[in-house]
PDB file of C-alpha atoms and ligand atoms in Angstrom:
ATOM      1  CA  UNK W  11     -40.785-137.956-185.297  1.00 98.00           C
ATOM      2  CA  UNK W  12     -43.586-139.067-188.161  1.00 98.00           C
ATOM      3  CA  UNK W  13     -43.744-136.288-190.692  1.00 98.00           C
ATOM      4  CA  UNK W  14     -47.621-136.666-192.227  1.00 98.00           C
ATOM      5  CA  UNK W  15     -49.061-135.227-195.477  1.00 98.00           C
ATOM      6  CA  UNK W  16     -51.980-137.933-196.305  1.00 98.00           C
ATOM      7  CA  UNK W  17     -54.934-137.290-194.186  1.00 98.00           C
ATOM      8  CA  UNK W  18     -55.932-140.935-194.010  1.00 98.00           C
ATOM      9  CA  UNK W  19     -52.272-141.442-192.882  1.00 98.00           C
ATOM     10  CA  UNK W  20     -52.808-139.622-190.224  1.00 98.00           C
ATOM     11  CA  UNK W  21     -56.051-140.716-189.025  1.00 98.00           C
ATOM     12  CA  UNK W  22     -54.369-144.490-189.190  1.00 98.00           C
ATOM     13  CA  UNK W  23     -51.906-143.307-187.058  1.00 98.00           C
ATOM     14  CA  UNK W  24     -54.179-141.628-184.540  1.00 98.00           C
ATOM     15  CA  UNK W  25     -55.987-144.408-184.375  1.00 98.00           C
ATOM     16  CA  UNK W  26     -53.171-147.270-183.557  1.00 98.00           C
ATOM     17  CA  UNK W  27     -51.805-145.151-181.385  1.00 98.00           C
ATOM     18  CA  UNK W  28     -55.380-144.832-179.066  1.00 98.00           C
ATOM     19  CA  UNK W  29     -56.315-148.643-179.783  1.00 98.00           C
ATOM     20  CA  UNK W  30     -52.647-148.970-177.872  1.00 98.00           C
ATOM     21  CA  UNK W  31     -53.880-147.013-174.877  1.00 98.00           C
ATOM     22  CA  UNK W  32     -52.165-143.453-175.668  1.00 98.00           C
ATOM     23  CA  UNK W  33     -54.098-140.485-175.443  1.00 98.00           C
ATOM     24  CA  UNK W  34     -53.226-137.925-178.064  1.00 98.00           C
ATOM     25  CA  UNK W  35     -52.539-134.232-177.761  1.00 99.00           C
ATOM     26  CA  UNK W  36     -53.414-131.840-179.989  1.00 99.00           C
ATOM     27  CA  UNK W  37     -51.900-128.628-181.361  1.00 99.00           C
ATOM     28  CA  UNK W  38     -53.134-127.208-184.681  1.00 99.00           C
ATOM     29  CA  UNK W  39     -50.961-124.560-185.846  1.00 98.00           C
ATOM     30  CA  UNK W  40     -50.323-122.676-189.082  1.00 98.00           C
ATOM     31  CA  UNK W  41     -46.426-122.448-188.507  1.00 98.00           C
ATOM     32  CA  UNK W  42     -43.906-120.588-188.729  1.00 98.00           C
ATOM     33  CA  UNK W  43     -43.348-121.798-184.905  1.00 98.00           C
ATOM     34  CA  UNK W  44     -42.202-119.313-182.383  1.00 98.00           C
ATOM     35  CA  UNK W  45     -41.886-119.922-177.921  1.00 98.00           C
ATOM     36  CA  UNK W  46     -46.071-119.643-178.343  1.00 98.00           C
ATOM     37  CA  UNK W  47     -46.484-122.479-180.186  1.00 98.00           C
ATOM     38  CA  UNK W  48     -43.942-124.545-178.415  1.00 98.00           C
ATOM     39  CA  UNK W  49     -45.371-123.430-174.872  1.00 98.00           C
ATOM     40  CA  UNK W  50     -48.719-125.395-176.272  1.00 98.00           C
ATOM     41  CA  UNK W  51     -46.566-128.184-177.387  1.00 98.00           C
ATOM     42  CA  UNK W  52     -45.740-128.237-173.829  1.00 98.00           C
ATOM     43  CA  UNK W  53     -48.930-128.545-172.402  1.00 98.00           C
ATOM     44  CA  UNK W  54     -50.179-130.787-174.992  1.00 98.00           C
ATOM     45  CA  UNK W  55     -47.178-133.114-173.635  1.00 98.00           C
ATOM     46  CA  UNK W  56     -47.675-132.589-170.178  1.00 98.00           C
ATOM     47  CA  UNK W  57     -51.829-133.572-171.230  1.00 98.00           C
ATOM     48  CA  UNK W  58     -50.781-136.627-173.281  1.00 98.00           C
ATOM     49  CA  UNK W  59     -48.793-139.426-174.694  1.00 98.00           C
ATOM     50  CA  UNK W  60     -49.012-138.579-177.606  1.00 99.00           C
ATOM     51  CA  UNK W  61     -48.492-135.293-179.260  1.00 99.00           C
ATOM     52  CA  UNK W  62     -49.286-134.298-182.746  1.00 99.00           C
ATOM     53  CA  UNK W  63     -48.440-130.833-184.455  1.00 99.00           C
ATOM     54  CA  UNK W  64     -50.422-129.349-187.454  1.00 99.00           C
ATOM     55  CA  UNK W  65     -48.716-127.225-189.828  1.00 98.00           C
ATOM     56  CA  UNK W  66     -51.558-125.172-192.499  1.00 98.00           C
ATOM     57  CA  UNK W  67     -51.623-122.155-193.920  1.00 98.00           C
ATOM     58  CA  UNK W  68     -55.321-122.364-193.785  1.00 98.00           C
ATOM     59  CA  UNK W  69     -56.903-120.164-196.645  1.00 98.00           C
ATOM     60  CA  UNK W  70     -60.405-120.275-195.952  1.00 98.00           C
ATOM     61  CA  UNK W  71     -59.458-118.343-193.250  1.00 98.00           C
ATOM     62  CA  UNK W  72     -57.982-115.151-194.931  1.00 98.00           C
ATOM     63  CA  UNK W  73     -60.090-112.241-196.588  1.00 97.00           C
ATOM     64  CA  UNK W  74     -59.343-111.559-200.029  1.00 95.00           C
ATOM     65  CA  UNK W  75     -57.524-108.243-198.931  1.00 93.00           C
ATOM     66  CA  UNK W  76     -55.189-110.066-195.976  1.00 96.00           C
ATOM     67  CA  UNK W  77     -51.971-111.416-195.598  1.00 94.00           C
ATOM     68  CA  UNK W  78     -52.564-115.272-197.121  1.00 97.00           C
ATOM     69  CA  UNK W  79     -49.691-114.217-199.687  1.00 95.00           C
ATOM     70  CA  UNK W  80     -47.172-112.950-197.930  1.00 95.00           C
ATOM     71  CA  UNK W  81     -48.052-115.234-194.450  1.00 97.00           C
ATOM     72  CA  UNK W  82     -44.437-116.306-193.431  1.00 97.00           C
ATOM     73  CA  UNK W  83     -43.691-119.938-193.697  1.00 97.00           C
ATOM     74  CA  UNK W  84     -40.108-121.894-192.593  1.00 98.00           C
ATOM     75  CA  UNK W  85     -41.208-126.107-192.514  1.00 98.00           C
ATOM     76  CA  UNK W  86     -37.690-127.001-191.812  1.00 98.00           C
ATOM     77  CA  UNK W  87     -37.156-124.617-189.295  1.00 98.00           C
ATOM     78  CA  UNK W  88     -40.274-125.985-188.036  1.00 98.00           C
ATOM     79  CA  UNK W  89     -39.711-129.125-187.847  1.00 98.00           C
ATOM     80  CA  UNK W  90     -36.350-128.661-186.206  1.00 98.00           C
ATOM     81  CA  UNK W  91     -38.533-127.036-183.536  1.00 98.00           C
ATOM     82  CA  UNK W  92     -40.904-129.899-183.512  1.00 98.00           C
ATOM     83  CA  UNK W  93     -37.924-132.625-183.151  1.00 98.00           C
ATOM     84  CA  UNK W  94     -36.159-130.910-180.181  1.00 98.00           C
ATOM     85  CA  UNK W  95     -39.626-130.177-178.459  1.00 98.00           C
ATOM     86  CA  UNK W  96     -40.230-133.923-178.637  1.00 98.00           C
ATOM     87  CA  UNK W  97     -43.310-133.627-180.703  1.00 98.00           C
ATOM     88  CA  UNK W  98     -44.100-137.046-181.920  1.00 99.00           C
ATOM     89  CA  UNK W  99     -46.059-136.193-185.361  1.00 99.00           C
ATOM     90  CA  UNK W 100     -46.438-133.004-187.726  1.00 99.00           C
ATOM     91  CA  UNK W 101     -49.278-133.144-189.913  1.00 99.00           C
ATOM     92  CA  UNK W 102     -48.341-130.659-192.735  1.00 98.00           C
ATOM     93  CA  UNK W 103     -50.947-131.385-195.733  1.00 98.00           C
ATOM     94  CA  UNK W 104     -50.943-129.463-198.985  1.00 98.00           C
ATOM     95  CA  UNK W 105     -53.771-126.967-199.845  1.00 98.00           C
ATOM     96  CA  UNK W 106     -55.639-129.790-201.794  1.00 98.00           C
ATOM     97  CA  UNK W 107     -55.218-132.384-199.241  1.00 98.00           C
ATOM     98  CA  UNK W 108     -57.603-130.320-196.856  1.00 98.00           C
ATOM     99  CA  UNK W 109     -59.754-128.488-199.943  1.00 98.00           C
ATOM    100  CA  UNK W 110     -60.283-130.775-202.791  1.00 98.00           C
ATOM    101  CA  UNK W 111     -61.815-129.644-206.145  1.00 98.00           C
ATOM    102  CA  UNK W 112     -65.393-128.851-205.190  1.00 98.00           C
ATOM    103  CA  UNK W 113     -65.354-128.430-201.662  1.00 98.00           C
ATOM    104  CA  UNK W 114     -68.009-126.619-200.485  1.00 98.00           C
ATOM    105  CA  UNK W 115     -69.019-127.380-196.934  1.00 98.00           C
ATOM    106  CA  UNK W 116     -68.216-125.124-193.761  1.00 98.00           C
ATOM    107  CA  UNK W 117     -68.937-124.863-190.114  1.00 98.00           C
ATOM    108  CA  UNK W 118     -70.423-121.787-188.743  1.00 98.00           C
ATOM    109  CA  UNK W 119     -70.543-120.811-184.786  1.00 98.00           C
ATOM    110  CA  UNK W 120     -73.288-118.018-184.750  1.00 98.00           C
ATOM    111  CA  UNK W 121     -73.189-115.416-181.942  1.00 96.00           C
ATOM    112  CA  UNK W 122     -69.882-115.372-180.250  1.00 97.00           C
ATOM    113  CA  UNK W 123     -68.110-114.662-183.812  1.00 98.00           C
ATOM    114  CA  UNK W 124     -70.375-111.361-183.928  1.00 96.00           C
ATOM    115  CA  UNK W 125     -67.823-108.377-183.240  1.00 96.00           C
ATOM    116  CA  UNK W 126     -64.543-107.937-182.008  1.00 97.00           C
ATOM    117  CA  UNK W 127     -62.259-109.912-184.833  1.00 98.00           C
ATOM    118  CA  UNK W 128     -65.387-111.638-186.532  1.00 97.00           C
ATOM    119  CA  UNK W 129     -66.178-107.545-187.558  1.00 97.00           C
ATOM    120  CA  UNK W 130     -63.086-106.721-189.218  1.00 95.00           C
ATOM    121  CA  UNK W 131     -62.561-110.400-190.723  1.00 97.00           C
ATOM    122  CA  UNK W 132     -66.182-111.282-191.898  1.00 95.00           C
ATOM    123  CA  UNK W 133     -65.132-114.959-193.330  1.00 97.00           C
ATOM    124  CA  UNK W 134     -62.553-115.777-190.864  1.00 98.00           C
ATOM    125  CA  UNK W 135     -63.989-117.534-188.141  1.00 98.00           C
ATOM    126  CA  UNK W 136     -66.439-119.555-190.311  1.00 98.00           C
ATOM    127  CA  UNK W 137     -62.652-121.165-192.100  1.00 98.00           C
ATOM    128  CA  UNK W 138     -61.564-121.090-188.695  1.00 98.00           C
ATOM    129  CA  UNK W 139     -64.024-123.740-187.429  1.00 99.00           C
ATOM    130  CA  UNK W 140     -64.207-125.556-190.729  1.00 99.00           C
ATOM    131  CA  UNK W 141     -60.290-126.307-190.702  1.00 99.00           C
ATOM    132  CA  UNK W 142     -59.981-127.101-187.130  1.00 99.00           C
ATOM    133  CA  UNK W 143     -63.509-129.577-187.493  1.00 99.00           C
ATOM    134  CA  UNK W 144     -61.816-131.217-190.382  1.00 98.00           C
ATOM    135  CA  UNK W 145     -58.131-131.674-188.480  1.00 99.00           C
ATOM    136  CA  UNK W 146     -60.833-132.896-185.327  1.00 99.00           C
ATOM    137  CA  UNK W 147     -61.807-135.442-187.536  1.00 98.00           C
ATOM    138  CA  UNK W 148     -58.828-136.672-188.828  1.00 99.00           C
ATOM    139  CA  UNK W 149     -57.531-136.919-185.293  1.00 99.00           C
ATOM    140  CA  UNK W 150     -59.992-137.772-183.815  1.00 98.00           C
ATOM    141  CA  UNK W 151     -60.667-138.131-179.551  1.00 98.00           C
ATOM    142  CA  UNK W 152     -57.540-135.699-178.048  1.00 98.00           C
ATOM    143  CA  UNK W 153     -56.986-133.067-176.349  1.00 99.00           C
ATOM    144  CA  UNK W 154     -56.767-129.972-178.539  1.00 99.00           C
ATOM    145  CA  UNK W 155     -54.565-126.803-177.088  1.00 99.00           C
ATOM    146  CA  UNK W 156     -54.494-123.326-178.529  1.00 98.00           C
ATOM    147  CA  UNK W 157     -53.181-120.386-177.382  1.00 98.00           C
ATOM    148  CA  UNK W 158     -55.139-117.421-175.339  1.00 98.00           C
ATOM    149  CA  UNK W 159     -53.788-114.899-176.995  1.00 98.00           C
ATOM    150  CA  UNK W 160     -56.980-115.649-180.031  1.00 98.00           C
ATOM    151  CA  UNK W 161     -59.454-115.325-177.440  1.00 98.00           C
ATOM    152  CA  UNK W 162     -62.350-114.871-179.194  1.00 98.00           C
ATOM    153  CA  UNK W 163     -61.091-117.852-181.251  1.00 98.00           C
ATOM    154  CA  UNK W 164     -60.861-120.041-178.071  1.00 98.00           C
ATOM    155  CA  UNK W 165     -64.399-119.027-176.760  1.00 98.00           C
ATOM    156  CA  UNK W 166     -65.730-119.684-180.423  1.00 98.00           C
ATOM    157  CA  UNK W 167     -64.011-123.371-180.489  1.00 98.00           C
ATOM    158  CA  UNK W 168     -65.050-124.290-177.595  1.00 98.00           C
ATOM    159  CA  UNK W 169     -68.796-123.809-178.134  1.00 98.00           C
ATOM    160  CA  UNK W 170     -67.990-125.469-181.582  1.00 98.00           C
ATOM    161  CA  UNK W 171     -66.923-129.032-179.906  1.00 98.00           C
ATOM    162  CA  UNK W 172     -69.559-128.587-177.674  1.00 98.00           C
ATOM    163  CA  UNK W 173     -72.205-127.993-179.880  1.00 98.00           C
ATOM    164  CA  UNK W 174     -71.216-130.509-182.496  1.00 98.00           C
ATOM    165  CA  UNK W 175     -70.354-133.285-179.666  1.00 98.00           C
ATOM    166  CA  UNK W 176     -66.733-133.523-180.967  1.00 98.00           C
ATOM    167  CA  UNK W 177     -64.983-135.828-179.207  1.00 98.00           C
ATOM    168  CA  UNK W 178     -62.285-133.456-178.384  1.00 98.00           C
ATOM    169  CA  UNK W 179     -61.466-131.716-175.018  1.00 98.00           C
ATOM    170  CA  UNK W 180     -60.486-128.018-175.978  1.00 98.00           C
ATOM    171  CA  UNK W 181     -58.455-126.014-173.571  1.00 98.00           C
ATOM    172  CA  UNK W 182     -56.164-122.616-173.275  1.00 98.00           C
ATOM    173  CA  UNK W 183     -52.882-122.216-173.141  1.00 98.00           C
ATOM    174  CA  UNK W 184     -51.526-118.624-171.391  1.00 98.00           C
ATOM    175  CA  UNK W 185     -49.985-115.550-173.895  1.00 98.00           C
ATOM    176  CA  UNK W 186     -45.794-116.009-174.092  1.00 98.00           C
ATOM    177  CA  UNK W 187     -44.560-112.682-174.413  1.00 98.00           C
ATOM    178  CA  UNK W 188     -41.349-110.869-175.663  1.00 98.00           C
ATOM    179  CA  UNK W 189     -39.598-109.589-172.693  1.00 98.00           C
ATOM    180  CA  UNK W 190     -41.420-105.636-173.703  1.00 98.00           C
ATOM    181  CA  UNK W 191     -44.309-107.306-173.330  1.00 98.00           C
ATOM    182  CA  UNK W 192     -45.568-107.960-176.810  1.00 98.00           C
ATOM    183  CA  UNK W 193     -47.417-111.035-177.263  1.00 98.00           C
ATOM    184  CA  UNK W 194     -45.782-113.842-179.461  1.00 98.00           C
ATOM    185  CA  UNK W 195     -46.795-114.136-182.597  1.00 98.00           C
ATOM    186  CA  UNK W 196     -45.847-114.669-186.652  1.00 96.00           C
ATOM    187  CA  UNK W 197     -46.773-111.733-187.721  1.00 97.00           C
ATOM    188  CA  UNK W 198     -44.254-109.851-185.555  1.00 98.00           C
ATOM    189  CA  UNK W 199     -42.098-110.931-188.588  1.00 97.00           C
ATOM    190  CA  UNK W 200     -43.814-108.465-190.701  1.00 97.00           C
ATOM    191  CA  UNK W 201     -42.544-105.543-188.359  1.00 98.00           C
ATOM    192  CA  UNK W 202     -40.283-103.100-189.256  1.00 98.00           C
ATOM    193  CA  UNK W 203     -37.487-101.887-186.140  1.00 98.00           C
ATOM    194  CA  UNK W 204     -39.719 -98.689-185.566  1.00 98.00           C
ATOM    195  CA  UNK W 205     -43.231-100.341-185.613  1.00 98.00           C
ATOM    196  CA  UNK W 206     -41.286-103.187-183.392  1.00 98.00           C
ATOM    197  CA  UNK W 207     -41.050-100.392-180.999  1.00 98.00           C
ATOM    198  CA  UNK W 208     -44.556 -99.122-181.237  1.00 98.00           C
ATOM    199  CA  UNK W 209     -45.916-102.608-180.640  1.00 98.00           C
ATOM    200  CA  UNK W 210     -45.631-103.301-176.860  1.00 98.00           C
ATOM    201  CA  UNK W 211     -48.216-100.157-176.435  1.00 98.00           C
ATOM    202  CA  UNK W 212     -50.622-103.088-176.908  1.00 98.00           C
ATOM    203  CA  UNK W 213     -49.925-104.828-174.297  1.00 98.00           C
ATOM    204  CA  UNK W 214     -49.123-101.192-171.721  1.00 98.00           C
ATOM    205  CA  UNK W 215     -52.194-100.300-172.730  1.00 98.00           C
ATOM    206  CA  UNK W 216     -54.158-103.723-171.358  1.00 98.00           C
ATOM    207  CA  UNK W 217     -51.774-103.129-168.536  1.00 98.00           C
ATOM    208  CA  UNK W 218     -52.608 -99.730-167.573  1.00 98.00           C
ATOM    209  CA  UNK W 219     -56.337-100.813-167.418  1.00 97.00           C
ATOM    210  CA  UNK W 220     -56.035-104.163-164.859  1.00 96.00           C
ATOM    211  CA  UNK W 221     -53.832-101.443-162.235  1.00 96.00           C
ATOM    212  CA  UNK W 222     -56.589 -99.229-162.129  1.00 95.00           C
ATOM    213  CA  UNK W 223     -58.661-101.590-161.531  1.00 93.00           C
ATOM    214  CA  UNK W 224     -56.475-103.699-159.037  1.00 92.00           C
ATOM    215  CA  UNK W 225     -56.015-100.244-156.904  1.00 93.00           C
ATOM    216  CA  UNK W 226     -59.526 -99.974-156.559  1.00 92.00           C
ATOM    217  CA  UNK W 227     -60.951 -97.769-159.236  1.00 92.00           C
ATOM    218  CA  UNK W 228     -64.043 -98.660-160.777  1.00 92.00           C
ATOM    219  CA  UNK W 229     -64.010 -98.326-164.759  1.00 94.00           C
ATOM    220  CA  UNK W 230     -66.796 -98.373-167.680  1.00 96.00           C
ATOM    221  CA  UNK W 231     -65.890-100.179-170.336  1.00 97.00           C
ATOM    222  CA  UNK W 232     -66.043 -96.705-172.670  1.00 98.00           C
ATOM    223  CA  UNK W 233     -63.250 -95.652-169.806  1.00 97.00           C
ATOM    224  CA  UNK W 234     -61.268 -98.510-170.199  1.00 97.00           C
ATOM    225  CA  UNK W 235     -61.613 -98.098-174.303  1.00 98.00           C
ATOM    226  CA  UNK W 236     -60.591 -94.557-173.993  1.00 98.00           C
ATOM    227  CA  UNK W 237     -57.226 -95.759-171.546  1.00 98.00           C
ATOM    228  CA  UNK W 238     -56.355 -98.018-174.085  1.00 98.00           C
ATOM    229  CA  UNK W 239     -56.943 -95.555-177.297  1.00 98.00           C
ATOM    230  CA  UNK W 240     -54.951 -92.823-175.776  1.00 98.00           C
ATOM    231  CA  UNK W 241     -51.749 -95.309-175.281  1.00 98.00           C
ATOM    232  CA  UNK W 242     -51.972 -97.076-178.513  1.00 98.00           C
ATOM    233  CA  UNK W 243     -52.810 -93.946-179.968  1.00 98.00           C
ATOM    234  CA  UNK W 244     -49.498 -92.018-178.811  1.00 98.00           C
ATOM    235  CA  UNK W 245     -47.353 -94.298-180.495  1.00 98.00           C
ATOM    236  CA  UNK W 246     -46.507 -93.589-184.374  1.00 97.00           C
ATOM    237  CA  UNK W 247     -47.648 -96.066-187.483  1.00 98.00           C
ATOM    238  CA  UNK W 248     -50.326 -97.595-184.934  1.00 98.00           C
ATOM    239  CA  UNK W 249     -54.430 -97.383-185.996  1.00 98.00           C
ATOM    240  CA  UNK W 250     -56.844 -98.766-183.420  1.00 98.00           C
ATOM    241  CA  UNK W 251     -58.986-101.798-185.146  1.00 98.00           C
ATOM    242  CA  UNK W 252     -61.020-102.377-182.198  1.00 98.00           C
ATOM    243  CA  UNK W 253     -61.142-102.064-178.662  1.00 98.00           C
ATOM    244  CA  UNK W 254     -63.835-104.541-177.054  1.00 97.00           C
ATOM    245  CA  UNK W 255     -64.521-105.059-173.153  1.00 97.00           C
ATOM    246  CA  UNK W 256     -66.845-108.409-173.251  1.00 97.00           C
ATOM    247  CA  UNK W 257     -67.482-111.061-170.739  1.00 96.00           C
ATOM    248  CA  UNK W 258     -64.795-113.416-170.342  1.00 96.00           C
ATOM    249  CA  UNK W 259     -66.841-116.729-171.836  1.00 93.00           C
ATOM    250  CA  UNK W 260     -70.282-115.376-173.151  1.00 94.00           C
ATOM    251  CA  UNK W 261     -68.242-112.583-175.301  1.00 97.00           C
ATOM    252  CA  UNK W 262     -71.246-110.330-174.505  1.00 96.00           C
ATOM    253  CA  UNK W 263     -70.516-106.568-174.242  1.00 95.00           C
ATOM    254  CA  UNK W 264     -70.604-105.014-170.796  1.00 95.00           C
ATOM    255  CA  UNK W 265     -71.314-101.257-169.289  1.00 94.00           C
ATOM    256  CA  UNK W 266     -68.293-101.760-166.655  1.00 91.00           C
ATOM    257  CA  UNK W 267     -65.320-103.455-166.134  1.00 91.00           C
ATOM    258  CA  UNK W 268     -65.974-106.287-163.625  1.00 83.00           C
ATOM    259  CA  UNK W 269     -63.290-108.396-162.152  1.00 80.00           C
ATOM    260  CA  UNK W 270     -63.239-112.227-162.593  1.00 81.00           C
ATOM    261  CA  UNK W 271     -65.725-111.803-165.291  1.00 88.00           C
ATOM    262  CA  UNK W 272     -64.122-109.134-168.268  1.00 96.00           C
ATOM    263  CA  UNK W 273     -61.790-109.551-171.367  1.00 97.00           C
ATOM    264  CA  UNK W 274     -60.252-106.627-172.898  1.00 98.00           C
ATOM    265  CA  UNK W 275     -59.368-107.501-176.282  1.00 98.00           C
ATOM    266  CA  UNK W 276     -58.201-105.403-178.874  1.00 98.00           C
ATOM    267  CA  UNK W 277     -56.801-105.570-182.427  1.00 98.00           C
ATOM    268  CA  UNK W 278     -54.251-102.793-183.758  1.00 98.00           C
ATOM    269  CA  UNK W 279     -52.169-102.234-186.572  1.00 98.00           C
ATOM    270  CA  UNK W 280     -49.271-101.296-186.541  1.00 98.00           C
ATOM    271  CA  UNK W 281     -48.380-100.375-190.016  1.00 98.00           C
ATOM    272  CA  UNK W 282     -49.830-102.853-192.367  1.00 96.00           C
ATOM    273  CA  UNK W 283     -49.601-105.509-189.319  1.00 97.00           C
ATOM    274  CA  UNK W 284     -53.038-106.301-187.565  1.00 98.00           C
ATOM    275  CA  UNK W 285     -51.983-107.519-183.657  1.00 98.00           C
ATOM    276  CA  UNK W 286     -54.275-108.619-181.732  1.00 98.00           C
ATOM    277  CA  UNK W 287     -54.164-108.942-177.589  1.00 98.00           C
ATOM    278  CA  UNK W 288     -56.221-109.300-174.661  1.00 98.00           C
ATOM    279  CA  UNK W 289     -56.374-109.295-170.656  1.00 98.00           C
ATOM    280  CA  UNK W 290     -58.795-111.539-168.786  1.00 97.00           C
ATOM    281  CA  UNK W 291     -59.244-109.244-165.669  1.00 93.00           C
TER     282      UNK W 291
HETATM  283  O1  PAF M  21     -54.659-120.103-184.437  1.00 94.96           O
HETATM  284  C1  PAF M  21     -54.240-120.515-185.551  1.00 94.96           C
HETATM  285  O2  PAF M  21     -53.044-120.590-185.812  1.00 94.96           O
HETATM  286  C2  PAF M  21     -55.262-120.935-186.598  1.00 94.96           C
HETATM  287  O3  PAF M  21     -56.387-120.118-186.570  1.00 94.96           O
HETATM  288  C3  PAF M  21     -55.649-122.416-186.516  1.00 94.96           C
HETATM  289  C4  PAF M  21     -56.377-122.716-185.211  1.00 94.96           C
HETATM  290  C5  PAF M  21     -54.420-123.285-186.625  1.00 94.96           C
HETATM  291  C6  PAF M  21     -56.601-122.783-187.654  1.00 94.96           C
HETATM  292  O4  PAF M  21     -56.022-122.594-188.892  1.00 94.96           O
END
């Protein structure tokens, strides 16, 4: 496995390994690597020839009052992970390697950042995009995989490639969850045993909403928010961020819950943890 810290390196490497007929797959991460990540790894293989794994601890996309500190990191562990999941590269750059003195040029997706995480995280889409177009360039034409359990994140990457004509196909990868439910994530770390126990409310609560709709009830969304907030709600150390019911690929708000067509997403913390989740009903 090639271990990569010098952008150009990278892109080199990228490139010999298209000009010899090998499509590359794509999974940007920020590590820390848990059965998520390595279930995109997966797909990325099953996509490719070629997979590469990005490892950054992207700053631009943390508020000044988040978790950019204290954001758990393990690159040996994670490259373990890598090795035994066959990846073939890991791209893990330092800070200044991605944001040299000076740097002052982002990418901004307007509209479907508006709510839902882009409320409660004002900058964090806009270093989002501006990371992941960089590591798009320095790649160059792959397939790119991330996980559905950012939705809003997907939805907003998407429309990036499109809109800027990167050369990059973007798809989804399902939610892994713990066996409770919970989806997989790093910042389960952060969890102490009781909040670990509050947690899979996230998920019961998205739950609860898809089996009354699947046995035939119809729902508003301001029902559906209300199911949800009464089962987070009931569980100790948890505080309702948002609960958003938006259709599935536009992200626009909706009066009812419509099957085929609806997300439920919602972001909670439990304790000082924000968790986010969704259902695509
Ligand atoms: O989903 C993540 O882990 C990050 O937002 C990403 C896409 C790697 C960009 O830093």
């Amino acid at each position: 496995m090639l271990q990569i810290a010098d952008p150009r390196q990278l892109s080199t490497e990228c490139e010999r390994q298209r000009r010899e007929g090998r499509r590359i797959g794509f999974v940007p991460t920020m590590g820390y690597l848990h059965e998520g990540h390595l279930s995109l790894v997966r797909r990325a293989r099953e996509l490719s020839d070629f997979v590469v794994v990005s490892i950054f601890v992207n700053p631009a996309q943390f508020g000044p009052s988040e978790d950019l500190e204290r954001y758990p990191a393990d690159l040996p562990g994670d490259l373990e992970k890598c090795r035994a999941e066959g990846v073939d590269c890991v791209f893990a750059p330092r800070g200044d390697q991605i944001y040299p003195e000076g740097f002052s040029t982002y990418v901004v997706v307007e509209g479907l950042t508006e709510g839902m995480c882009g409320a409660s995280r004002p900058i964090h889409f806009r270093g989002v995009c501006t990371v992941v177009t960089k590591l798009f360039n320095l790649v160059g034409p792959c397939v790119a995989v991330f996980g559905e359990k950012d939705y809003q994140q997907l939805q907003v990457l998407r429309r990036m490639a499109r809109d800027l004509n990167q050369p990059v196909e973007v798809m989804g990868s399902p939610i892994v969850r713990e066996p409770d439910g919970l989806a997989m994530s790093s910042r389960n770390a952060y969890l102490s045993r009781s909040q670990r126990e509050s947690a899979p409310c996230l998920y019961r609560a998205l739950k609860t909403i898809q089996e009354r709709l699947i046995s035939g009830e119809r729902i508003t969304a301001a029902q559906a928010v209300a199911i949800a907030r009464r089962i987070i709600e009931a569980e100790p150390e948890t505080r309702v961020d948002y609960i958003e019911v938006r259709h599935a690929e536009r992200l626009e708000t909706l009066e009812d819950v419509r099957r085929g067509e609806t997300v439920v997403a919602l972001a909670v913390f439990v304790g000082e943890t924000r968790l986010i989740d969704n259902i695509v009903l």
